[in-house]
Amino acid sequence: MSETMKLKEALRQMLAVLEAERQAIAGLDLDAITLAARDKLGLCDRLENADLASFDEECRAMSRAARDANEVNRQMRNLVAANIAARIDMLSGSPRLYGARLYAKA
């Protein structure tokens, strides 16, 4: 298998993992999120040594799509985390500890 074919296959796998991660985040499936993170790290290791000069247009497009999907997933994770933090604050009746400085100045 040529280097370009291996690169394209790794990028296709990355896109599939990112889609699985998106679904796991939406479903709040911690096991699936953890598996996706592990798979992403493994694929990043494979892609890290790729020669960017060997990227053809298809590889560049898949790379951009993976970057965009990863950014969407990051935003979703942050929204979920903020929602959970707000719910915990509401249940406990106390502000988050890392926000304590804001309350101390008031």
XYZ file of C-alpha atoms in Angstrom:
106
model
C 0.000 0.000 0.000
C 1.429 3.380 -0.976
C 2.125 6.080 1.585
C -0.681 8.237 0.170
C -3.147 5.361 0.455
C -2.117 4.768 4.092
C -2.547 8.461 4.796
C -6.003 8.541 3.211
C -7.047 5.458 5.166
C -5.873 7.027 8.444
C -7.764 10.234 7.640
C -10.927 8.266 6.814
C -10.591 6.437 10.128
C -10.110 9.760 11.925
C -13.293 11.130 10.376
C -15.182 7.997 11.457
C -13.798 8.264 15.007
C -14.737 11.937 15.195
C -18.292 11.105 14.104
C -18.468 8.345 16.724
C -17.167 10.812 19.314
C -19.834 13.353 18.331
C -22.541 10.739 18.794
C -21.043 9.638 22.109
C -20.965 13.219 23.396
C -24.564 13.774 22.290
C -25.594 10.568 24.056
C -23.431 11.290 27.127
C -21.819 7.856 26.677
C -18.633 8.138 28.746
C -17.253 4.758 27.664
C -17.648 5.636 23.980
C -16.124 9.094 24.563
C -13.122 7.472 26.230
C -12.720 4.969 23.388
C -12.929 7.757 20.818
C -10.255 9.751 22.659
C -7.964 6.717 22.712
C -8.576 6.047 19.018
C -7.960 9.697 18.135
C -4.618 9.643 19.968
C -3.556 6.513 18.105
C -4.510 8.001 14.758
C -2.762 11.271 15.610
C 0.405 9.255 16.261
C 0.039 7.634 12.825
C -0.636 10.955 11.088
C 2.036 12.912 12.952
C 4.844 11.635 10.761
C 3.016 12.265 7.494
C 4.792 14.383 4.938
C 2.528 17.392 4.376
C 4.018 17.845 0.927
C 2.564 14.469 -0.048
C -0.998 15.611 0.736
C -3.089 15.693 -2.395
C -6.336 17.683 -2.590
C -8.385 14.803 -1.175
C -6.041 14.503 1.821
C -6.200 18.255 2.429
C -10.003 18.177 2.287
C -10.198 15.265 4.738
C -7.698 16.980 7.016
C -9.797 20.173 7.045
C -12.957 18.146 7.656
C -11.279 16.364 10.586
C -10.106 19.676 12.053
C -13.606 21.135 11.755
C -15.254 18.028 13.248
C -12.802 18.054 16.148
C -13.619 21.715 16.812
C -17.369 20.999 16.819
C -16.799 18.115 19.234
C -14.695 20.355 21.487
C -17.473 22.930 21.602
C -20.030 20.229 22.388
C -17.849 18.881 25.222
C -17.523 22.390 26.648
C -21.285 22.966 26.496
C -21.982 19.661 28.231
C -19.376 20.435 30.907
C -20.821 23.907 31.505
C -24.331 22.475 31.742
C -23.230 19.837 34.244
C -21.340 22.430 36.307
C -24.414 24.668 36.396
C -26.591 21.774 37.516
C -24.148 20.818 40.268
C -24.048 24.445 41.431
C -27.835 24.544 41.498
C -28.058 21.291 43.450
C -25.337 22.196 45.926
C -26.395 25.818 46.312
C -22.805 26.992 46.069
C -20.738 28.593 43.316
C -17.925 26.751 41.581
C -14.620 26.908 43.390
C -12.705 28.226 40.399
C -15.146 31.120 40.231
C -14.564 31.989 43.898
C -12.339 34.974 43.044
C -15.223 36.678 41.276
C -17.427 36.256 44.310
C -14.685 37.397 46.707
C -14.358 40.729 44.856
C -18.095 41.450 45.085
